[in-house]
CSV table of C-alpha atoms and ligand atoms in Angstrom, one decimal:
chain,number,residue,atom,x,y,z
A,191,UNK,CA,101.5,45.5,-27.2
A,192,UNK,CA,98.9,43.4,-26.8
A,193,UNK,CA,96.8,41.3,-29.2
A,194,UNK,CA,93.2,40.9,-29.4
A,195,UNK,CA,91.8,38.1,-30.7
A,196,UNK,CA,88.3,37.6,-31.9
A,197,UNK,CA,86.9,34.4,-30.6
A,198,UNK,CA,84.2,33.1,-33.2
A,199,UNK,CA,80.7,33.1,-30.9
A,200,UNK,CA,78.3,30.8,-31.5
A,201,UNK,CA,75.2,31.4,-30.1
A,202,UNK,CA,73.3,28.1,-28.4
A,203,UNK,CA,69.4,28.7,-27.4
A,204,UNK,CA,69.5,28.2,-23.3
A,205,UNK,CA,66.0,27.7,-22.4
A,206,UNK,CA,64.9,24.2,-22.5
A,207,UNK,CA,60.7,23.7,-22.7
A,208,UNK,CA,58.6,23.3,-19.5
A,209,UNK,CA,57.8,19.7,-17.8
A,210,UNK,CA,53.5,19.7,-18.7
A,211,UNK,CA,51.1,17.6,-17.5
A,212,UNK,CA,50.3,16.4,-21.3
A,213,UNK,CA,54.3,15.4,-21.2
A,214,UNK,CA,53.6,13.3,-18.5
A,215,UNK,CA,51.9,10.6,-20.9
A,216,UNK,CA,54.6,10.8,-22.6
A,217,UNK,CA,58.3,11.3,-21.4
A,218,UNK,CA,59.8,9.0,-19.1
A,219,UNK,CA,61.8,11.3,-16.7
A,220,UNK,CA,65.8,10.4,-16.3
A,221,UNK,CA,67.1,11.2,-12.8
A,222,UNK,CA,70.5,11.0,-12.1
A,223,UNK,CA,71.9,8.2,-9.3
A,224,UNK,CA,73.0,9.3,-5.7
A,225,UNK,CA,72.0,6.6,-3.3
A,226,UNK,CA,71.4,3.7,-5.2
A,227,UNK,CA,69.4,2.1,-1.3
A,228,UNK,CA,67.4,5.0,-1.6
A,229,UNK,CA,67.0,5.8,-5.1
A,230,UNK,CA,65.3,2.4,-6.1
A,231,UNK,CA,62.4,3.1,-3.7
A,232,UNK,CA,62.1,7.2,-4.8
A,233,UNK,CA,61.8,5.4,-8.5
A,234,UNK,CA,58.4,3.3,-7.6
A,235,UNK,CA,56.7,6.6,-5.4
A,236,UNK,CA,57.2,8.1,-8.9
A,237,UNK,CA,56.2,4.9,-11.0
A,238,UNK,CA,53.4,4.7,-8.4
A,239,UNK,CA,51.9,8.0,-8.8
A,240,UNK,CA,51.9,7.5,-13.0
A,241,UNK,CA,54.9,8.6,-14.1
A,242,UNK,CA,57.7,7.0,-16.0
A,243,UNK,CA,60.5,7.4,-14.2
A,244,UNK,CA,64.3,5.8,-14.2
A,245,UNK,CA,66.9,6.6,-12.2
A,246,UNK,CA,70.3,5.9,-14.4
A,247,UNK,CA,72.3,3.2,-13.0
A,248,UNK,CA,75.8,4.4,-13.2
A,249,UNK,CA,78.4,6.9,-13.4
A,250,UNK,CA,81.6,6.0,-15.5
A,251,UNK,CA,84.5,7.5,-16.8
A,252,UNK,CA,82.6,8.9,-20.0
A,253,UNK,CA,79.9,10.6,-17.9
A,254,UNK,CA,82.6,12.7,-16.1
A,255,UNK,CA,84.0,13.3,-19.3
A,256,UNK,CA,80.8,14.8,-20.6
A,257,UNK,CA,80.1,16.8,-17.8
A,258,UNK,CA,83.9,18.5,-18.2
A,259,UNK,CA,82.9,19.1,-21.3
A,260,UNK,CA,79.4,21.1,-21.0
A,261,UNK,CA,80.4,22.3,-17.4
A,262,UNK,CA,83.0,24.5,-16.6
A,263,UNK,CA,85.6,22.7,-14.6
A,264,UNK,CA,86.1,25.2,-11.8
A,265,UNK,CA,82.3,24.2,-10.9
A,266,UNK,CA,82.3,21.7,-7.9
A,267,UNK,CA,82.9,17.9,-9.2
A,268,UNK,CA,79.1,16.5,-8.0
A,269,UNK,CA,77.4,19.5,-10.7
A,270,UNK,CA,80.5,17.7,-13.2
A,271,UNK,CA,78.8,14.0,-12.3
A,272,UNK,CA,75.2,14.9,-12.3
A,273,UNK,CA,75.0,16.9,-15.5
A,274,UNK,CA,77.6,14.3,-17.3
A,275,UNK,CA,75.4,11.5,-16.4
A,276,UNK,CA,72.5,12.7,-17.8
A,277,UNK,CA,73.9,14.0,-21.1
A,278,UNK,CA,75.7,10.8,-21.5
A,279,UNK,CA,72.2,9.0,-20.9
A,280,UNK,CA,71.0,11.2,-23.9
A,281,UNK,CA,73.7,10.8,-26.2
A,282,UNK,CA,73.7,7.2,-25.8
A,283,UNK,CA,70.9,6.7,-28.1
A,284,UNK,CA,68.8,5.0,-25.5
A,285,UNK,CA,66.2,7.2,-25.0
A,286,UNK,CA,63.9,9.2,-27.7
A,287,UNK,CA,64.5,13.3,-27.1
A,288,UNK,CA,60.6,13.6,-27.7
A,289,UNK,CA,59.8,11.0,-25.1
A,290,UNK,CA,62.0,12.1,-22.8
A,291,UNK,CA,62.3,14.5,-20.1
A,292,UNK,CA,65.4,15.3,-17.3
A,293,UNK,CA,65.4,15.9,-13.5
A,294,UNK,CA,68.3,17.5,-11.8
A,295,UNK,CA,67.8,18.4,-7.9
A,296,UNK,CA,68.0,21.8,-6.9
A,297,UNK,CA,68.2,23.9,-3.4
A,298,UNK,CA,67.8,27.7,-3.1
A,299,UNK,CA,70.8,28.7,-0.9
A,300,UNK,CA,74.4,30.0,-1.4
A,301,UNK,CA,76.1,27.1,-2.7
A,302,UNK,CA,76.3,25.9,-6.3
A,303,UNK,CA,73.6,23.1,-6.0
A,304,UNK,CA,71.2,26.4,-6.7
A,305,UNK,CA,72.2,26.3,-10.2
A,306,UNK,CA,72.7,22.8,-11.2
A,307,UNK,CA,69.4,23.4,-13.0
A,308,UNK,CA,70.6,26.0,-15.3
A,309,UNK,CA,73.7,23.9,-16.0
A,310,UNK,CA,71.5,21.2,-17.3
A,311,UNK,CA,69.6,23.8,-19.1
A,312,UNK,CA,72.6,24.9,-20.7
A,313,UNK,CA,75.1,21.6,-21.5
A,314,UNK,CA,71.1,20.1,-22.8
A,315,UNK,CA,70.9,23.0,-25.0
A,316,UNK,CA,74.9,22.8,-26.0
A,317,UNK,CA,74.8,19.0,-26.6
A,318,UNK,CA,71.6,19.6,-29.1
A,319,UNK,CA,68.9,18.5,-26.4
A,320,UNK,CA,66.7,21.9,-26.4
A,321,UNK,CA,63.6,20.2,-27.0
A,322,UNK,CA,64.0,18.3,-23.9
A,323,UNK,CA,62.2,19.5,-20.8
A,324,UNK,CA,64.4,20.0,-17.5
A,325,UNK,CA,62.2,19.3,-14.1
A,326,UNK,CA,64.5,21.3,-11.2
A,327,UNK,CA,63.5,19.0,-8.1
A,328,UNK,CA,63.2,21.7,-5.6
A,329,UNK,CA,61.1,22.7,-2.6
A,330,UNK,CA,58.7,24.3,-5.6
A,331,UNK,CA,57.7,20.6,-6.2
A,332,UNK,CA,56.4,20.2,-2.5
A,333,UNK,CA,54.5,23.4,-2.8
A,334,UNK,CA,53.2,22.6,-6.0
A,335,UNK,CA,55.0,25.3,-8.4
A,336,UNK,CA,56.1,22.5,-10.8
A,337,UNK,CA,53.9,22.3,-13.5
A,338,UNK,CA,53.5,18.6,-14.9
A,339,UNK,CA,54.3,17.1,-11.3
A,340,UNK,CA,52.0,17.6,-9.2
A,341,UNK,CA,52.9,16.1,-5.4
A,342,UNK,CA,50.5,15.6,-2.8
A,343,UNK,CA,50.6,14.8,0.5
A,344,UNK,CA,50.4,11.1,-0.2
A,345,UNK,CA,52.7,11.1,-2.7
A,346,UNK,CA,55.3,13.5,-0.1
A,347,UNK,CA,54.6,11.2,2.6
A,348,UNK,CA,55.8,8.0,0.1
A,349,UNK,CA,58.7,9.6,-0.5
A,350,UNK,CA,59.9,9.9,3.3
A,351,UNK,CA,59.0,6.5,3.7
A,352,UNK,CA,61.2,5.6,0.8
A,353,UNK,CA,64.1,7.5,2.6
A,354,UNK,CA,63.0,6.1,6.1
A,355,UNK,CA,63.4,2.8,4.8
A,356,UNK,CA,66.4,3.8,2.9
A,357,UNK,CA,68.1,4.9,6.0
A,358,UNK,CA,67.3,2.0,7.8
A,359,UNK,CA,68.8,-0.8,5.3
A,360,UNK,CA,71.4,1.0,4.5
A,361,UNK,CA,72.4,1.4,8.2
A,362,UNK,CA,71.9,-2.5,8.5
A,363,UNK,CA,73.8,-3.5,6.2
A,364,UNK,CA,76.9,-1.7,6.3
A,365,UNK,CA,76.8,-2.9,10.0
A,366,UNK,CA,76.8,-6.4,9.0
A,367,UNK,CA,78.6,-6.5,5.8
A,368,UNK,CA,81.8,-7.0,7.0
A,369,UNK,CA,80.4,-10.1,9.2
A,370,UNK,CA,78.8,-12.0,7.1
A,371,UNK,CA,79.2,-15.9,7.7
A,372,UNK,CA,78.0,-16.4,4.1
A,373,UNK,CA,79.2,-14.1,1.6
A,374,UNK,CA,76.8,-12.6,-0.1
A,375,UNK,CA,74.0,-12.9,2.3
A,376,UNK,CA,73.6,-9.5,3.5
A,377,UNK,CA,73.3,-7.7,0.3
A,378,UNK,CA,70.9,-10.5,-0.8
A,379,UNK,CA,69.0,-9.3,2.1
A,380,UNK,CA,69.2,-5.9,1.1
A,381,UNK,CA,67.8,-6.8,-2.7
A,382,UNK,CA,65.0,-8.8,-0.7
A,383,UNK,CA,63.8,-6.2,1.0
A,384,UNK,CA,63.8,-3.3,-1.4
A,385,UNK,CA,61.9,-5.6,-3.8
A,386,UNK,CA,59.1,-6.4,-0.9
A,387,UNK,CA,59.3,-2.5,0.0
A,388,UNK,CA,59.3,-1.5,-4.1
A,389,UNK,CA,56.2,-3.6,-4.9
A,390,UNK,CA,54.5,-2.5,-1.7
A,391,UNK,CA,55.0,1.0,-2.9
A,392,UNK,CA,53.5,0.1,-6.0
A,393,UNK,CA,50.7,-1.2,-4.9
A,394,UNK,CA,49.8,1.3,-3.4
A,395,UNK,CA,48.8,-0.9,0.0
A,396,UNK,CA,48.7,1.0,3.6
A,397,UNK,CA,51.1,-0.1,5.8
A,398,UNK,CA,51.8,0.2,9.2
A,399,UNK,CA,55.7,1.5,9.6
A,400,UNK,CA,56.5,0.2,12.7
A,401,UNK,CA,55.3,-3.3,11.8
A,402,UNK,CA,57.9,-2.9,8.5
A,403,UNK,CA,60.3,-1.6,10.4
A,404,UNK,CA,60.2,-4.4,12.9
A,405,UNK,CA,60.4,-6.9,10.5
A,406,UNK,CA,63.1,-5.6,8.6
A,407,UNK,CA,65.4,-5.4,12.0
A,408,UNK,CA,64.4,-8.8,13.0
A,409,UNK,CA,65.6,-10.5,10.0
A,410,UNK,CA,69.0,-8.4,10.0
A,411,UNK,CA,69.4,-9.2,14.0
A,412,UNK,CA,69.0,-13.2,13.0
A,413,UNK,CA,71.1,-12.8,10.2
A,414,UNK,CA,74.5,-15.7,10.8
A,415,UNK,CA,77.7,-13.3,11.2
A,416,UNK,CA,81.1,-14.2,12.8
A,417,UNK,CA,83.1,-12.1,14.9
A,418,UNK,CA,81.5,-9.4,15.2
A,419,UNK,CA,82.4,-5.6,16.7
A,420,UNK,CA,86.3,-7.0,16.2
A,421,UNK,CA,86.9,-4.6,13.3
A,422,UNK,CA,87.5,-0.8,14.1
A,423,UNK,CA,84.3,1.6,13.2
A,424,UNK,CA,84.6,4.3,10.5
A,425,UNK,CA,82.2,6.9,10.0
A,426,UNK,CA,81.8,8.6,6.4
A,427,UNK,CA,80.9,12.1,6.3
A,428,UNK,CA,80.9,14.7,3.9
A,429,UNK,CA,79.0,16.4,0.9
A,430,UNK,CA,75.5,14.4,0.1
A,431,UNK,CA,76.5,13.2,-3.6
A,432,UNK,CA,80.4,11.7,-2.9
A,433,UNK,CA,79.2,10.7,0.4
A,434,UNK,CA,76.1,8.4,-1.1
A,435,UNK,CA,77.3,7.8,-4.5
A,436,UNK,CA,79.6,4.2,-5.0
A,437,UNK,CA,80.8,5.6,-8.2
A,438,UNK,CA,81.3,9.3,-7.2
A,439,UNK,CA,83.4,8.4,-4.0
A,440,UNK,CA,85.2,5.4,-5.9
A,441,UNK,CA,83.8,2.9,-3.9
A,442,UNK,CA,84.8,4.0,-0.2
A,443,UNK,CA,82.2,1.5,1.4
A,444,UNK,CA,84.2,-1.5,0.0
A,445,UNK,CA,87.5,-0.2,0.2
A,446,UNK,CA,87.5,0.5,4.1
A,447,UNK,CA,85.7,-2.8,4.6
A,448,UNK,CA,88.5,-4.2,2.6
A,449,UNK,CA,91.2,-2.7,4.8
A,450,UNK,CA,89.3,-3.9,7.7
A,451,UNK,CA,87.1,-1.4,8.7
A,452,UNK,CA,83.7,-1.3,9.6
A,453,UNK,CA,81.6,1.6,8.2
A,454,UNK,CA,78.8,3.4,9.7
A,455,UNK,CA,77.1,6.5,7.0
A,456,UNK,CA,75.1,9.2,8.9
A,457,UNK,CA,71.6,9.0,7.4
A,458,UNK,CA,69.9,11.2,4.4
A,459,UNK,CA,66.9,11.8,5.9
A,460,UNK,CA,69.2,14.0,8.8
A,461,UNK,CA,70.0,15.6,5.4
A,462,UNK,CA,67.0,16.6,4.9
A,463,UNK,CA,66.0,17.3,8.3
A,464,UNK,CA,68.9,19.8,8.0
A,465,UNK,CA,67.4,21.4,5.3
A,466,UNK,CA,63.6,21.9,6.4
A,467,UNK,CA,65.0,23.4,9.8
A,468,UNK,CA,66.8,26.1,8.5
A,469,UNK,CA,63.9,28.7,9.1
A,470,UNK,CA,63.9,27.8,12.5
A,471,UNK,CA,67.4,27.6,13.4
A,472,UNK,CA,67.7,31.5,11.4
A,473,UNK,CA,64.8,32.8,13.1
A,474,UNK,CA,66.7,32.5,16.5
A,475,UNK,CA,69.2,35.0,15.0
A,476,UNK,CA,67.3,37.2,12.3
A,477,UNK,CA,63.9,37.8,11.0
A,478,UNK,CA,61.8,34.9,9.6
A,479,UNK,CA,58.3,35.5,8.4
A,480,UNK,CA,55.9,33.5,11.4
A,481,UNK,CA,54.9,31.1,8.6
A,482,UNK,CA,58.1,29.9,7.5
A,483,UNK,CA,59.2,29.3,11.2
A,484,UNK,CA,56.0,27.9,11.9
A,485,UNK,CA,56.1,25.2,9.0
A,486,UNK,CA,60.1,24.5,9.6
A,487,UNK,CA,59.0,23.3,12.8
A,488,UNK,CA,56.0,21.2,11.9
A,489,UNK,CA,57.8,19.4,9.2
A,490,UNK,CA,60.6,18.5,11.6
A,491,UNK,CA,58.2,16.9,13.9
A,492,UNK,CA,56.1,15.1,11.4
A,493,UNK,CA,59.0,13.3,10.2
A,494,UNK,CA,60.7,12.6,13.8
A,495,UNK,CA,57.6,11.0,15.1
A,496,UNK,CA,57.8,8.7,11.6
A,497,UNK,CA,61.5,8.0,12.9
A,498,UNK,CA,60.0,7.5,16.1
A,499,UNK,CA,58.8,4.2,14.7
A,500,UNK,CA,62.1,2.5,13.3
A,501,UNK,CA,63.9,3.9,16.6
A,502,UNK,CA,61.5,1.7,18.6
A,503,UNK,CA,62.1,-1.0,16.6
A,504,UNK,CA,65.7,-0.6,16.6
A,505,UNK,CA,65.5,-0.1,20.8
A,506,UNK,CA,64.4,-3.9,21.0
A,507,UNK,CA,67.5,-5.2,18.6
A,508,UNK,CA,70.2,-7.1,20.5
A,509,UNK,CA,72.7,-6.0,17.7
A,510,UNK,CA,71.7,-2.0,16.5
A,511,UNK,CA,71.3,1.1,18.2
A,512,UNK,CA,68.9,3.8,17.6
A,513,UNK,CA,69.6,6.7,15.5
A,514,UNK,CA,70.0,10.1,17.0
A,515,UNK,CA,67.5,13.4,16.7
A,516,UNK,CA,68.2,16.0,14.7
A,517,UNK,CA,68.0,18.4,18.0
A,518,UNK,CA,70.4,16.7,19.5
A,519,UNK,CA,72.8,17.1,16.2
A,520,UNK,CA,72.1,20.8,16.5
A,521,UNK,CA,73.1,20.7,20.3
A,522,UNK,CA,76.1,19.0,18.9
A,523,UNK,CA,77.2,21.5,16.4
A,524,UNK,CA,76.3,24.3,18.7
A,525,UNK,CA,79.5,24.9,20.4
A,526,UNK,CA,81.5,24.8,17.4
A,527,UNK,CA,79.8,26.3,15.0
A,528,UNK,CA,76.6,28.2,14.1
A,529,UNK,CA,73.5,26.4,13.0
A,530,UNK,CA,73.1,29.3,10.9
A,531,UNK,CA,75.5,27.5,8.5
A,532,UNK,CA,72.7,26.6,5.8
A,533,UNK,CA,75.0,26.0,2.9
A,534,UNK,CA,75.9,22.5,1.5
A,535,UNK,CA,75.9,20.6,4.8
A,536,UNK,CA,76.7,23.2,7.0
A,537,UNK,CA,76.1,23.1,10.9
A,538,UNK,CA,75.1,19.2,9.7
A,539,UNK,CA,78.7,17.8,8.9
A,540,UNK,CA,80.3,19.6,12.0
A,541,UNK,CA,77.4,17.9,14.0
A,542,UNK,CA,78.2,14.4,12.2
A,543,UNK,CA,81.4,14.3,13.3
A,544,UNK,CA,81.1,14.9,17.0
A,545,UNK,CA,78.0,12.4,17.2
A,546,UNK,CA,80.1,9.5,15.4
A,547,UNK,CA,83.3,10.2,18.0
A,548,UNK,CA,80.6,10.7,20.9
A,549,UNK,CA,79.3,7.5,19.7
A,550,UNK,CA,82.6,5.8,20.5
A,551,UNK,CA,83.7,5.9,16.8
A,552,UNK,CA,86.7,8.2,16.3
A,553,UNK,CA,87.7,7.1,13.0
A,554,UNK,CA,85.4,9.5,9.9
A,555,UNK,CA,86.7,9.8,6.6
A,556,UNK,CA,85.4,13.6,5.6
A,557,UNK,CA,85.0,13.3,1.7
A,558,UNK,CA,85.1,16.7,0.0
A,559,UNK,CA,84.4,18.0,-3.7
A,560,UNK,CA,87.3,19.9,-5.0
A,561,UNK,CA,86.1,23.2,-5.5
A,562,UNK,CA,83.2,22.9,-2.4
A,563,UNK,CA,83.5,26.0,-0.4
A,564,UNK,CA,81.0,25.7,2.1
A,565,UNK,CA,82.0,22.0,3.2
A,566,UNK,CA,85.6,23.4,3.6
A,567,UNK,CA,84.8,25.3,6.2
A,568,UNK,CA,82.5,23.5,8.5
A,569,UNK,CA,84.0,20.1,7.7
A,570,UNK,CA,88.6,20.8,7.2
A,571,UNK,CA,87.8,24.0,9.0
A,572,UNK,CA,87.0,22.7,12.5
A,573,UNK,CA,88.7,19.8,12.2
A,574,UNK,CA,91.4,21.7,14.9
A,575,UNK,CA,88.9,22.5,16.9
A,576,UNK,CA,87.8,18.6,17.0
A,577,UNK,CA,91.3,17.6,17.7
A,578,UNK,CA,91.4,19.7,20.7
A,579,UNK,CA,88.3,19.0,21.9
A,580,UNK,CA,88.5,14.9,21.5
A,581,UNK,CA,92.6,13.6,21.6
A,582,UNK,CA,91.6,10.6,20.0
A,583,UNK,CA,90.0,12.1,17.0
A,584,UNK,CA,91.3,10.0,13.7
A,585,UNK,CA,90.0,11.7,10.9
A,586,UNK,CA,90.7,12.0,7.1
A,587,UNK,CA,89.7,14.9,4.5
A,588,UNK,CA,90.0,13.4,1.3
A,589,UNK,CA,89.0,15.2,-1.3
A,590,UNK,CA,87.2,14.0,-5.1
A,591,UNK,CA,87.1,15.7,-8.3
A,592,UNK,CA,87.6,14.5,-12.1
A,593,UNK,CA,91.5,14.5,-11.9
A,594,UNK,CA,92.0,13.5,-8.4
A,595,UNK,CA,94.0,9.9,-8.1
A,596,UNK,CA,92.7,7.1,-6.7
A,597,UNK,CA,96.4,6.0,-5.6
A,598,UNK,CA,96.1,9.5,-3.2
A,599,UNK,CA,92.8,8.3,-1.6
A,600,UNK,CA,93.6,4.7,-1.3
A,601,UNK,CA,97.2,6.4,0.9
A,602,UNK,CA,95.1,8.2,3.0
A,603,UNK,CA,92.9,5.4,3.9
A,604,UNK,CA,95.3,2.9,4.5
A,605,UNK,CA,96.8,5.6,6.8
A,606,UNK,CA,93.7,5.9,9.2
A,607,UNK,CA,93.0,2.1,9.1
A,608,UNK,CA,96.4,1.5,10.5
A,609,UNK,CA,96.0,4.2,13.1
A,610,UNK,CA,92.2,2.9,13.7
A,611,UNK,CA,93.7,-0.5,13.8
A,612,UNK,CA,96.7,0.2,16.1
A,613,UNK,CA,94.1,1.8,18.3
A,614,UNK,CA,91.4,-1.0,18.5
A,615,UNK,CA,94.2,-3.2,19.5
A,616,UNK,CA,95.4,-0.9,22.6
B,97,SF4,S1,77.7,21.5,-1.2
B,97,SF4,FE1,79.6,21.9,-2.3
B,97,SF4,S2,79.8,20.3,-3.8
B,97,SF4,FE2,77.7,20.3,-3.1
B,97,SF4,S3,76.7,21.7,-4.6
B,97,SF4,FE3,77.3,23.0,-2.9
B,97,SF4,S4,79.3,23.8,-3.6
B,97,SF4,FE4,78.9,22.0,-4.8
């Protein structure tokens, strides 16, 4: 016989009030961390353009804990971070609920990232935050459907610069990190250069990208390192949030440059290049309204012939190489999977991976959410095919989520360094 119990319901209001352009004098707008390179330059376009913006610094232990606790836990582990971290921002008695306002990034496909919005919507409404508006940062905000943000071309065109330049210190630095002849010195070149690039930003000054770019290459080419190119190369790929975020992936930068490794992350804006191509790459398979395949393409080639600018610049380096095209990542992925893959990464993390072993760097950690379907399959799921394609293929699936150890991921690591190792020495 079986017994029914009745489960007290309480009901919790779900909607959370709309971003305005009043609220704009007002609420300073919370955005949760991802790339921290990155992030610190998206902050001033927002600053610059008159809004209060901060993106929170950290994720710790009690912001996973408040994301299990307003998000289901069978819901991927980056929705657990992103929506803990804001909560926890709230509850911390920081910021003023009437001056304050949340941002939470959003995509419209198949995977879970779709509703990390309504999660916020809900846990804000749970945790007693109602009042508070939620901003969904979604393609809407490019076309203008946000209300309250309102993001023109100038302020668009900022905002791939901040990414641009993103990429490109980012890529620097990991390169020389584990080089450095005075400790220290290349993240203090890092800090340099984001605060030049920040208060160029917010001054709003027009600058020509290739002279930045060059600039910012020269000093990391005269920068003093010793011995370098003697430590094996490992590529991170994987989903955006564990594969950008220190906190969310435990530190995986330090740790394989502690076991000896030197690491080399794929860049955002091929992320994102990923993403606004997707029209095109579907209309070579189903129907696509002449528009939408019409604008995929333009936007791919406005920002390639901005990347155009740092590639020259990195073509006269003695010490870095240019960064690939996106086409050439689709020609990658290709044969091994179809670029009709739009959700997470998709035909991007497949195309990752062959680049970084074509690119003479076998060694790639995968890093995967528990609970991510779509990175399963194109990332574990051709791994076989990988291996038979390319016998000296070294890679690692390691996968994150709130209850994961860190003793698991630090085995698997060591594992690959001493196979990376072994192999660098052969
Ligand atoms: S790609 Fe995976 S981890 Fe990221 S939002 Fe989608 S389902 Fe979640």
């Amino acid at each position: 016989m079986s017994t029914f119990i009745d489960y007290p319901t309480v009901k919790q209001p779900r909607r959370t009030p709309e971003f305005t352009a009043q609220d704009k004098e007002i609420r300073t707008i919370l955005c949760p961390q991802m790339a921290p390179i990155h992030f610190a330059l998206f902050q001033a376009v927002f600053e610059n353009h008159g809004y209060r913006f901060e993106v929170l610094p950290e994720v710790d232990r009690e912001a996973v804990e408040e994301g299990l606790r307003y998000v289901n836990n069978d819901v991927c582990y980056p929705a657990i971070i992103v929506v803990g971290q804001l909560i926890r921002a709230m509850k911390s008695g920081k910021y003023d609920p009437n001056k304050t306002a949340l941002m939470i990034s959003q995509t419209c496909g198949g995977c879970r990232s779709t509703n990390y919005a309504t999660f916020l919507k809900i846990a804000a409404a749970k945790a007693g935050f109602h009042h508070v508006p939620v901003i969904p940062f979604s393609v809407d905000i490019a076309n203008g459907n946000t209300k309250g943000i309102n993001v023109n071309f100038k302020m668009l065109k900022k905002m791939l610069l901040a990414f641009l330049y993103g990429d490109l210190l980012m890529t620097l630095s990991n390169c020389c990190r584990p080089y450095e002849t005075v400790q220290g010195s290349v993240n203090k070149l890092v800090e340099t250069w984001l605060k030049q690039l920040r208060d160029e930003i917010l001054r709003n000054k027009k600058h020509r990208v290739a002279d930045f770019a060059g600039r910012i290459v020269h000093d990391f080419d005269v920068i003093e390192l010793t011995g370098e190119q003697t430590r094996p190369r490992v590529g991170i790929v994987g989903e955006i949030l564990v594969k950008y975020h220190p906190e969310a992936n435990n530190h995986l930068i330090s740790l394989i440059e502690q076991e000896g490794g030197e690491v080399v992350v794929p860049n955002i804006l091929d992320f994102m290049l990923y993403c606004l191509s997707s029209d095109e790459q579907r209309k070579r398979y189903s129907h696509v309204p002449f528009l939408a395949g019409l604008k995929s393409s333009a936007g791919v080639w406005l920002i390639e012939r901005q990347r155009d600018k740092v590639r020259n610049a990195l073509k006269k380096s003695r010490r870095f190489a240019p960064m690939g095209t996106i086409r050439h990542l689709i020609r990658l992925a290709e044969p091994i999977v179809s670029t009709c893959n739009h959700t997470g990464e998709g035909w991007l993390l497949t195309a990752e991976m062959v680049e970084l072993i074509e690119q003479n760097i076998p060694n790639i950690v995968c890093v995967q959410p528990f609970g991510c379907l779509p990175n399963h399959i194109t990332g574990k799921g051709v791994l076989k095919e990988l291996r038979l394609r390319y016998n000296n293929a070294n890679i690692t699936t390691i996968d994150y989520d709130p209850g994961s150890t860190e003793v698991n991921q630090l085995n698997r690591i060591k594992l690959l360094m001493a196979v990376a190792l072994q192999n660098l020495s052969k």
